[in-house]
């Protein structure tokens, strides 16, 4: 069901509040957006806006095609160009979350993908959580945020993974971006990613030579939630 723009504003405002409640953000770091593809716009948190007082009417509406602000009197998040690139590359997604959450952020700073050690991870990702290459010097200029989006797309395409098979990517030296069918689903992916990142770190502290999960077990867990014959959860009413 397509949301009206006012309904999308409410959903995105609630999604921003949710990542704050989940402990995924510090100060005003991070942002959530949602897209209305029919109207050709995305709705995103204003740059630097505090989460505690964020209201639906504070959100900024941006053209998906060219990044122009079409509604709102505040500056949109500096990460807006990254969100736009992701929406343009992956038509199946409807929400994007960026955080600097502690564990996922640590893996990103280390420049390491998160290995899949167990079924909790496999419930959300068909394999590791990818990490991008470091951005080149020529990608650190005026189009830096757009190039951040492009390197995320490049990473997924290079790994032969879809946006559903890997609902998040770690940007090296920066932090995670996660996505989903709508803003609330993107928040769930970001919460799951942080839990997975913490479990992987603790697993390696306990046993540094832990092998990755068996491929057949990984596929079983991922497919029962996301495959053609998925049977996890309840049927829609």
PDB file of C-alpha atoms in Angstrom:
ATOM      1  CA  UNK A   1       0.000   0.000   0.000  1.00  0.00           C
ATOM      2  CA  UNK A   2       1.417   3.380  -1.022  1.00  0.00           C
ATOM      3  CA  UNK A   3       1.658   5.943   1.775  1.00  0.00           C
ATOM      4  CA  UNK A   4       0.685   9.559   1.340  1.00  0.00           C
ATOM      5  CA  UNK A   5       3.505  12.048   1.798  1.00  0.00           C
ATOM      6  CA  UNK A   6       2.196  12.970   5.257  1.00  0.00           C
ATOM      7  CA  UNK A   7       2.068   9.289   6.223  1.00  0.00           C
ATOM      8  CA  UNK A   8       5.609   8.784   4.912  1.00  0.00           C
ATOM      9  CA  UNK A   9       6.787  11.716   7.014  1.00  0.00           C
ATOM     10  CA  UNK A  10       5.289  10.070  10.104  1.00  0.00           C
ATOM     11  CA  UNK A  11       6.844   6.701   9.274  1.00  0.00           C
ATOM     12  CA  UNK A  12      10.290   8.204   8.700  1.00  0.00           C
ATOM     13  CA  UNK A  13      10.087  10.316  11.872  1.00  0.00           C
ATOM     14  CA  UNK A  14       9.164   7.213  13.869  1.00  0.00           C
ATOM     15  CA  UNK A  15      11.993   5.270  12.223  1.00  0.00           C
ATOM     16  CA  UNK A  16      14.499   7.950  13.240  1.00  0.00           C
ATOM     17  CA  UNK A  17      13.176   7.789  16.796  1.00  0.00           C
ATOM     18  CA  UNK A  18      13.520   3.992  16.685  1.00  0.00           C
ATOM     19  CA  UNK A  19      17.247   3.983  15.896  1.00  0.00           C
ATOM     20  CA  UNK A  20      17.751   6.407  18.783  1.00  0.00           C
ATOM     21  CA  UNK A  21      15.794   4.169  21.175  1.00  0.00           C
ATOM     22  CA  UNK A  22      17.751   1.137  19.957  1.00  0.00           C
ATOM     23  CA  UNK A  23      21.039   2.782  20.916  1.00  0.00           C
ATOM     24  CA  UNK A  24      22.357   2.850  17.364  1.00  0.00           C
ATOM     25  CA  UNK A  25      23.113   6.581  17.323  1.00  0.00           C
ATOM     26  CA  UNK A  26      25.190   9.012  19.354  1.00  0.00           C
ATOM     27  CA  UNK A  27      24.301  12.705  19.567  1.00  0.00           C
ATOM     28  CA  UNK A  28      22.767  13.604  16.181  1.00  0.00           C
ATOM     29  CA  UNK A  29      24.844  11.136  14.130  1.00  0.00           C
ATOM     30  CA  UNK A  30      22.960   9.016  11.610  1.00  0.00           C
ATOM     31  CA  UNK A  31      19.746   9.314   9.635  1.00  0.00           C
ATOM     32  CA  UNK A  32      16.772   7.429   8.210  1.00  0.00           C
ATOM     33  CA  UNK A  33      14.992   8.114   4.937  1.00  0.00           C
ATOM     34  CA  UNK A  34      11.985   6.726   3.117  1.00  0.00           C
ATOM     35  CA  UNK A  35      11.104   6.986  -0.560  1.00  0.00           C
ATOM     36  CA  UNK A  36       7.918   7.684  -2.498  1.00  0.00           C
ATOM     37  CA  UNK A  37       8.805   6.394  -5.954  1.00  0.00           C
ATOM     38  CA  UNK A  38       5.504   7.439  -7.454  1.00  0.00           C
ATOM     39  CA  UNK A  39       6.108  11.053  -6.453  1.00  0.00           C
ATOM     40  CA  UNK A  40       9.828  10.798  -7.202  1.00  0.00           C
ATOM     41  CA  UNK A  41      10.904  12.021  -3.750  1.00  0.00           C
ATOM     42  CA  UNK A  42      12.597  10.846  -0.599  1.00  0.00           C
ATOM     43  CA  UNK A  43      11.947  12.089   2.938  1.00  0.00           C
ATOM     44  CA  UNK A  44      14.966  12.392   5.228  1.00  0.00           C
ATOM     45  CA  UNK A  45      16.112  13.739   8.586  1.00  0.00           C
ATOM     46  CA  UNK A  46      17.507  17.294   8.563  1.00  0.00           C
ATOM     47  CA  UNK A  47      21.267  17.641   8.952  1.00  0.00           C
ATOM     48  CA  UNK A  48      22.354  17.657  12.590  1.00  0.00           C
ATOM     49  CA  UNK A  49      18.801  17.616  13.935  1.00  0.00           C
ATOM     50  CA  UNK A  50      18.445  16.143  17.442  1.00  0.00           C
ATOM     51  CA  UNK A  51      16.416  12.953  17.640  1.00  0.00           C
ATOM     52  CA  UNK A  52      14.615  13.847  20.870  1.00  0.00           C
ATOM     53  CA  UNK A  53      12.647  16.706  19.337  1.00  0.00           C
ATOM     54  CA  UNK A  54      12.334  15.523  15.723  1.00  0.00           C
ATOM     55  CA  UNK A  55       8.802  15.903  14.318  1.00  0.00           C
ATOM     56  CA  UNK A  56       7.339  14.681  11.004  1.00  0.00           C
ATOM     57  CA  UNK A  57       7.022  18.272   9.807  1.00  0.00           C
ATOM     58  CA  UNK A  58      10.755  18.820  10.398  1.00  0.00           C
ATOM     59  CA  UNK A  59      11.721  16.263   7.760  1.00  0.00           C
ATOM     60  CA  UNK A  60      12.991  17.396   4.380  1.00  0.00           C
ATOM     61  CA  UNK A  61      11.522  16.235   1.069  1.00  0.00           C
ATOM     62  CA  UNK A  62      14.125  15.840  -1.671  1.00  0.00           C
ATOM     63  CA  UNK A  63      13.822  15.094  -5.381  1.00  0.00           C
ATOM     64  CA  UNK A  64      15.019  11.580  -6.129  1.00  0.00           C
ATOM     65  CA  UNK A  65      16.130  12.649  -9.605  1.00  0.00           C
ATOM     66  CA  UNK A  66      18.361  15.601  -8.843  1.00  0.00           C
ATOM     67  CA  UNK A  67      18.580  16.110  -5.069  1.00  0.00           C
ATOM     68  CA  UNK A  68      16.670  19.425  -4.981  1.00  0.00           C
ATOM     69  CA  UNK A  69      14.799  20.233  -1.782  1.00  0.00           C
ATOM     70  CA  UNK A  70      11.149  20.325  -2.798  1.00  0.00           C
ATOM     71  CA  UNK A  71       9.634  20.790   0.666  1.00  0.00           C
ATOM     72  CA  UNK A  72      11.051  21.801   4.022  1.00  0.00           C
ATOM     73  CA  UNK A  73      12.975  24.790   5.352  1.00  0.00           C
ATOM     74  CA  UNK A  74      15.967  22.911   6.791  1.00  0.00           C
ATOM     75  CA  UNK A  75      19.014  21.453   5.121  1.00  0.00           C
ATOM     76  CA  UNK A  76      18.684  17.711   4.503  1.00  0.00           C
ATOM     77  CA  UNK A  77      21.177  15.248   5.921  1.00  0.00           C
ATOM     78  CA  UNK A  78      24.631  15.494   4.386  1.00  0.00           C
ATOM     79  CA  UNK A  79      24.227  11.794   3.530  1.00  0.00           C
ATOM     80  CA  UNK A  80      21.219  12.482   1.284  1.00  0.00           C
ATOM     81  CA  UNK A  81      23.217  11.898  -1.940  1.00  0.00           C
ATOM     82  CA  UNK A  82      24.236   8.457  -0.662  1.00  0.00           C
ATOM     83  CA  UNK A  83      20.587   7.579   0.006  1.00  0.00           C
ATOM     84  CA  UNK A  84      19.620   8.801  -3.472  1.00  0.00           C
ATOM     85  CA  UNK A  85      22.241   6.609  -5.153  1.00  0.00           C
ATOM     86  CA  UNK A  86      21.011   3.561  -3.224  1.00  0.00           C
ATOM     87  CA  UNK A  87      17.367   4.192  -4.146  1.00  0.00           C
ATOM     88  CA  UNK A  88      18.311   4.653  -7.779  1.00  0.00           C
ATOM     89  CA  UNK A  89      20.408   1.467  -7.848  1.00  0.00           C
ATOM     90  CA  UNK A  90      18.020  -0.776  -5.901  1.00  0.00           C
ATOM     91  CA  UNK A  91      14.367  -0.293  -6.908  1.00  0.00           C
ATOM     92  CA  UNK A  92      13.267  -2.957  -4.417  1.00  0.00           C
ATOM     93  CA  UNK A  93      14.174  -0.855  -1.359  1.00  0.00           C
ATOM     94  CA  UNK A  94      11.971   1.771   0.244  1.00  0.00           C
ATOM     95  CA  UNK A  95      13.974   2.859   3.290  1.00  0.00           C
ATOM     96  CA  UNK A  96      17.628   3.515   4.134  1.00  0.00           C
ATOM     97  CA  UNK A  97      19.321   3.841   7.537  1.00  0.00           C
ATOM     98  CA  UNK A  98      22.803   5.168   8.252  1.00  0.00           C
ATOM     99  CA  UNK A  99      24.333   4.902  11.726  1.00  0.00           C
ATOM    100  CA  UNK A 100      27.694   4.884  13.432  1.00  0.00           C
ATOM    101  CA  UNK A 101      26.618   2.103  15.800  1.00  0.00           C
ATOM    102  CA  UNK A 102      29.475   0.869  18.017  1.00  0.00           C
ATOM    103  CA  UNK A 103      30.070  -2.707  16.865  1.00  0.00           C
ATOM    104  CA  UNK A 104      29.183  -2.375  13.184  1.00  0.00           C
ATOM    105  CA  UNK A 105      31.133   0.892  13.158  1.00  0.00           C
ATOM    106  CA  UNK A 106      34.169  -0.868  14.623  1.00  0.00           C
ATOM    107  CA  UNK A 107      34.117  -3.514  11.863  1.00  0.00           C
ATOM    108  CA  UNK A 108      33.822  -0.700   9.299  1.00  0.00           C
ATOM    109  CA  UNK A 109      36.766   1.162  10.811  1.00  0.00           C
ATOM    110  CA  UNK A 110      38.798  -2.040  10.736  1.00  0.00           C
ATOM    111  CA  UNK A 111      37.883  -2.429   7.067  1.00  0.00           C
ATOM    112  CA  UNK A 112      36.758  -5.997   7.640  1.00  0.00           C
ATOM    113  CA  UNK A 113      33.616  -7.810   6.485  1.00  0.00           C
ATOM    114  CA  UNK A 114      31.651  -9.497   9.259  1.00  0.00           C
ATOM    115  CA  UNK A 115      31.967 -13.281   8.834  1.00  0.00           C
ATOM    116  CA  UNK A 116      28.845 -15.404   9.136  1.00  0.00           C
ATOM    117  CA  UNK A 117      29.452 -17.626  12.146  1.00  0.00           C
ATOM    118  CA  UNK A 118      25.916 -18.646  13.025  1.00  0.00           C
ATOM    119  CA  UNK A 119      22.233 -18.821  12.260  1.00  0.00           C
ATOM    120  CA  UNK A 120      21.310 -15.419  13.703  1.00  0.00           C
ATOM    121  CA  UNK A 121      23.516 -13.842  11.052  1.00  0.00           C
ATOM    122  CA  UNK A 122      22.205 -16.229   8.372  1.00  0.00           C
ATOM    123  CA  UNK A 123      18.633 -15.194   9.125  1.00  0.00           C
ATOM    124  CA  UNK A 124      19.428 -11.771   7.651  1.00  0.00           C
ATOM    125  CA  UNK A 125      22.425 -12.105   5.323  1.00  0.00           C
ATOM    126  CA  UNK A 126      23.256 -14.723   2.702  1.00  0.00           C
ATOM    127  CA  UNK A 127      26.934 -14.707   3.681  1.00  0.00           C
ATOM    128  CA  UNK A 128      29.185 -12.122   5.266  1.00  0.00           C
ATOM    129  CA  UNK A 129      28.341  -8.474   5.765  1.00  0.00           C
ATOM    130  CA  UNK A 130      30.396  -6.859   2.995  1.00  0.00           C
ATOM    131  CA  UNK A 131      32.785  -3.964   3.526  1.00  0.00           C
ATOM    132  CA  UNK A 132      33.656  -1.487   0.805  1.00  0.00           C
ATOM    133  CA  UNK A 133      37.125  -0.679  -0.451  1.00  0.00           C
ATOM    134  CA  UNK A 134      38.607   2.586   0.774  1.00  0.00           C
ATOM    135  CA  UNK A 135      37.490   5.534  -1.304  1.00  0.00           C
ATOM    136  CA  UNK A 136      40.162   6.883  -3.639  1.00  0.00           C
ATOM    137  CA  UNK A 137      41.487  10.424  -3.362  1.00  0.00           C
ATOM    138  CA  UNK A 138      39.421  11.482  -6.377  1.00  0.00           C
ATOM    139  CA  UNK A 139      36.287  10.241  -4.568  1.00  0.00           C
ATOM    140  CA  UNK A 140      36.795  12.555  -1.577  1.00  0.00           C
ATOM    141  CA  UNK A 141      35.824  15.785  -3.329  1.00  0.00           C
ATOM    142  CA  UNK A 142      32.546  17.583  -3.896  1.00  0.00           C
ATOM    143  CA  UNK A 143      30.763  14.343  -4.884  1.00  0.00           C
ATOM    144  CA  UNK A 144      32.007  12.463  -1.800  1.00  0.00           C
ATOM    145  CA  UNK A 145      28.559  11.433  -0.561  1.00  0.00           C
ATOM    146  CA  UNK A 146      27.462  10.311  -4.029  1.00  0.00           C
ATOM    147  CA  UNK A 147      30.692   8.353  -4.417  1.00  0.00           C
ATOM    148  CA  UNK A 148      30.017   6.719  -1.042  1.00  0.00           C
ATOM    149  CA  UNK A 149      26.739   5.441  -2.484  1.00  0.00           C
ATOM    150  CA  UNK A 150      28.472   4.291  -5.647  1.00  0.00           C
ATOM    151  CA  UNK A 151      31.108   2.324  -3.749  1.00  0.00           C
ATOM    152  CA  UNK A 152      28.323   0.567  -1.791  1.00  0.00           C
ATOM    153  CA  UNK A 153      26.645  -0.402  -5.068  1.00  0.00           C
ATOM    154  CA  UNK A 154      30.008  -1.470  -6.509  1.00  0.00           C
ATOM    155  CA  UNK A 155      30.642  -3.671  -3.454  1.00  0.00           C
ATOM    156  CA  UNK A 156      27.317  -5.507  -3.731  1.00  0.00           C
ATOM    157  CA  UNK A 157      27.620  -5.950  -7.483  1.00  0.00           C
ATOM    158  CA  UNK A 158      31.197  -7.179  -7.157  1.00  0.00           C
ATOM    159  CA  UNK A 159      30.098  -9.755  -4.602  1.00  0.00           C
ATOM    160  CA  UNK A 160      27.196 -10.887  -6.795  1.00  0.00           C
ATOM    161  CA  UNK A 161      24.754 -10.069  -3.989  1.00  0.00           C
ATOM    162  CA  UNK A 162      21.331  -8.467  -4.207  1.00  0.00           C
ATOM    163  CA  UNK A 163      20.060  -5.811  -1.814  1.00  0.00           C
ATOM    164  CA  UNK A 164      17.872  -8.512  -0.257  1.00  0.00           C
ATOM    165  CA  UNK A 165      20.737 -10.978   0.202  1.00  0.00           C
ATOM    166  CA  UNK A 166      22.838  -8.281   1.881  1.00  0.00           C
ATOM    167  CA  UNK A 167      20.579  -5.657   3.501  1.00  0.00           C
ATOM    168  CA  UNK A 168      23.568  -3.663   4.744  1.00  0.00           C
ATOM    169  CA  UNK A 169      27.118  -2.776   3.752  1.00  0.00           C
ATOM    170  CA  UNK A 170      29.912  -1.392   5.892  1.00  0.00           C
ATOM    171  CA  UNK A 171      31.620   1.635   4.381  1.00  0.00           C
ATOM    172  CA  UNK A 172      35.322   1.343   5.191  1.00  0.00           C
ATOM    173  CA  UNK A 173      36.527   3.859   7.801  1.00  0.00           C
ATOM    174  CA  UNK A 174      32.999   5.257   8.057  1.00  0.00           C
ATOM    175  CA  UNK A 175      30.073   3.113   9.181  1.00  0.00           C
ATOM    176  CA  UNK A 176      27.095   1.005   8.131  1.00  0.00           C
ATOM    177  CA  UNK A 177      24.275   1.708   5.714  1.00  0.00           C
ATOM    178  CA  UNK A 178      21.253  -0.612   5.901  1.00  0.00           C
ATOM    179  CA  UNK A 179      18.018  -0.796   3.933  1.00  0.00           C
ATOM    180  CA  UNK A 180      14.703  -2.551   3.576  1.00  0.00           C
ATOM    181  CA  UNK A 181      11.361  -2.549   1.791  1.00  0.00           C
ATOM    182  CA  UNK A 182      10.339   0.487   3.854  1.00  0.00           C
ATOM    183  CA  UNK A 183      11.844   2.684   6.548  1.00  0.00           C
ATOM    184  CA  UNK A 184      10.744   0.423   9.407  1.00  0.00           C
ATOM    185  CA  UNK A 185      12.275  -2.628   7.689  1.00  0.00           C
ATOM    186  CA  UNK A 186      15.533  -0.704   7.206  1.00  0.00           C
ATOM    187  CA  UNK A 187      15.572  -0.001  10.947  1.00  0.00           C
ATOM    188  CA  UNK A 188      15.137  -3.724  11.642  1.00  0.00           C
ATOM    189  CA  UNK A 189      18.099  -4.453   9.351  1.00  0.00           C
ATOM    190  CA  UNK A 190      20.234  -1.884  11.191  1.00  0.00           C
ATOM    191  CA  UNK A 191      19.291  -3.343  14.586  1.00  0.00           C
ATOM    192  CA  UNK A 192      20.019  -6.881  13.383  1.00  0.00           C
ATOM    193  CA  UNK A 193      23.336  -5.752  11.905  1.00  0.00           C
ATOM    194  CA  UNK A 194      24.504  -4.291  15.208  1.00  0.00           C
ATOM    195  CA  UNK A 195      23.556  -7.505  17.042  1.00  0.00           C
ATOM    196  CA  UNK A 196      25.373  -9.587  14.420  1.00  0.00           C
ATOM    197  CA  UNK A 197      28.447  -7.365  14.623  1.00  0.00           C
ATOM    198  CA  UNK A 198      28.569  -7.685  18.406  1.00  0.00           C
ATOM    199  CA  UNK A 199      28.114 -11.478  18.306  1.00  0.00           C
ATOM    200  CA  UNK A 200      30.851 -11.887  15.699  1.00  0.00           C
ATOM    201  CA  UNK A 201      33.286  -9.781  17.738  1.00  0.00           C
ATOM    202  CA  UNK A 202      32.569 -11.765  20.906  1.00  0.00           C
ATOM    203  CA  UNK A 203      32.833 -15.056  19.027  1.00  0.00           C
ATOM    204  CA  UNK A 204      36.340 -14.156  17.867  1.00  0.00           C
ATOM    205  CA  UNK A 205      37.307 -13.063  21.404  1.00  0.00           C
ATOM    206  CA  UNK A 206      36.204 -16.449  22.735  1.00  0.00           C
ATOM    207  CA  UNK A 207      37.720 -18.465  19.890  1.00  0.00           C
ATOM    208  CA  UNK A 208      39.761 -16.675  17.251  1.00  0.00           C
ATOM    209  CA  UNK A 209      39.789 -19.636  14.881  1.00  0.00           C
ATOM    210  CA  UNK A 210      36.016 -20.171  14.800  1.00  0.00           C
ATOM    211  CA  UNK A 211      35.029 -21.410  11.314  1.00  0.00           C
ATOM    212  CA  UNK A 212      32.232 -19.787   9.355  1.00  0.00           C
ATOM    213  CA  UNK A 213      28.827 -21.466   9.294  1.00  0.00           C
ATOM    214  CA  UNK A 214      28.231 -24.482   7.076  1.00  0.00           C
ATOM    215  CA  UNK A 215      26.943 -23.296   3.689  1.00  0.00           C
ATOM    216  CA  UNK A 216      23.906 -25.563   3.685  1.00  0.00           C
ATOM    217  CA  UNK A 217      22.852 -24.408   7.155  1.00  0.00           C
ATOM    218  CA  UNK A 218      23.344 -20.780   6.107  1.00  0.00           C
ATOM    219  CA  UNK A 219      21.134 -21.268   3.042  1.00  0.00           C
ATOM    220  CA  UNK A 220      18.467 -23.056   5.083  1.00  0.00           C
ATOM    221  CA  UNK A 221      18.152 -20.185   7.542  1.00  0.00           C
ATOM    222  CA  UNK A 222      18.259 -17.417   4.973  1.00  0.00           C
ATOM    223  CA  UNK A 223      15.791 -19.084   2.618  1.00  0.00           C
ATOM    224  CA  UNK A 224      13.201 -19.904   5.267  1.00  0.00           C
ATOM    225  CA  UNK A 225      12.833 -16.162   5.834  1.00  0.00           C
ATOM    226  CA  UNK A 226      13.595 -14.738   2.388  1.00  0.00           C
ATOM    227  CA  UNK A 227      13.493 -17.524  -0.209  1.00  0.00           C
ATOM    228  CA  UNK A 228      10.759 -18.418  -2.691  1.00  0.00           C
ATOM    229  CA  UNK A 229       9.270 -20.895  -0.225  1.00  0.00           C
ATOM    230  CA  UNK A 230       9.764 -18.759   2.901  1.00  0.00           C
ATOM    231  CA  UNK A 231       7.698 -19.967   5.842  1.00  0.00           C
ATOM    232  CA  UNK A 232       8.963 -17.856   8.765  1.00  0.00           C
ATOM    233  CA  UNK A 233       6.327 -15.668  10.431  1.00  0.00           C
ATOM    234  CA  UNK A 234       2.619 -15.358   9.743  1.00  0.00           C
ATOM    235  CA  UNK A 235       0.771 -15.016   6.445  1.00  0.00           C
ATOM    236  CA  UNK A 236      -0.556 -11.514   5.735  1.00  0.00           C
ATOM    237  CA  UNK A 237      -4.283 -11.184   6.519  1.00  0.00           C
TER     238      UNK A 237
END
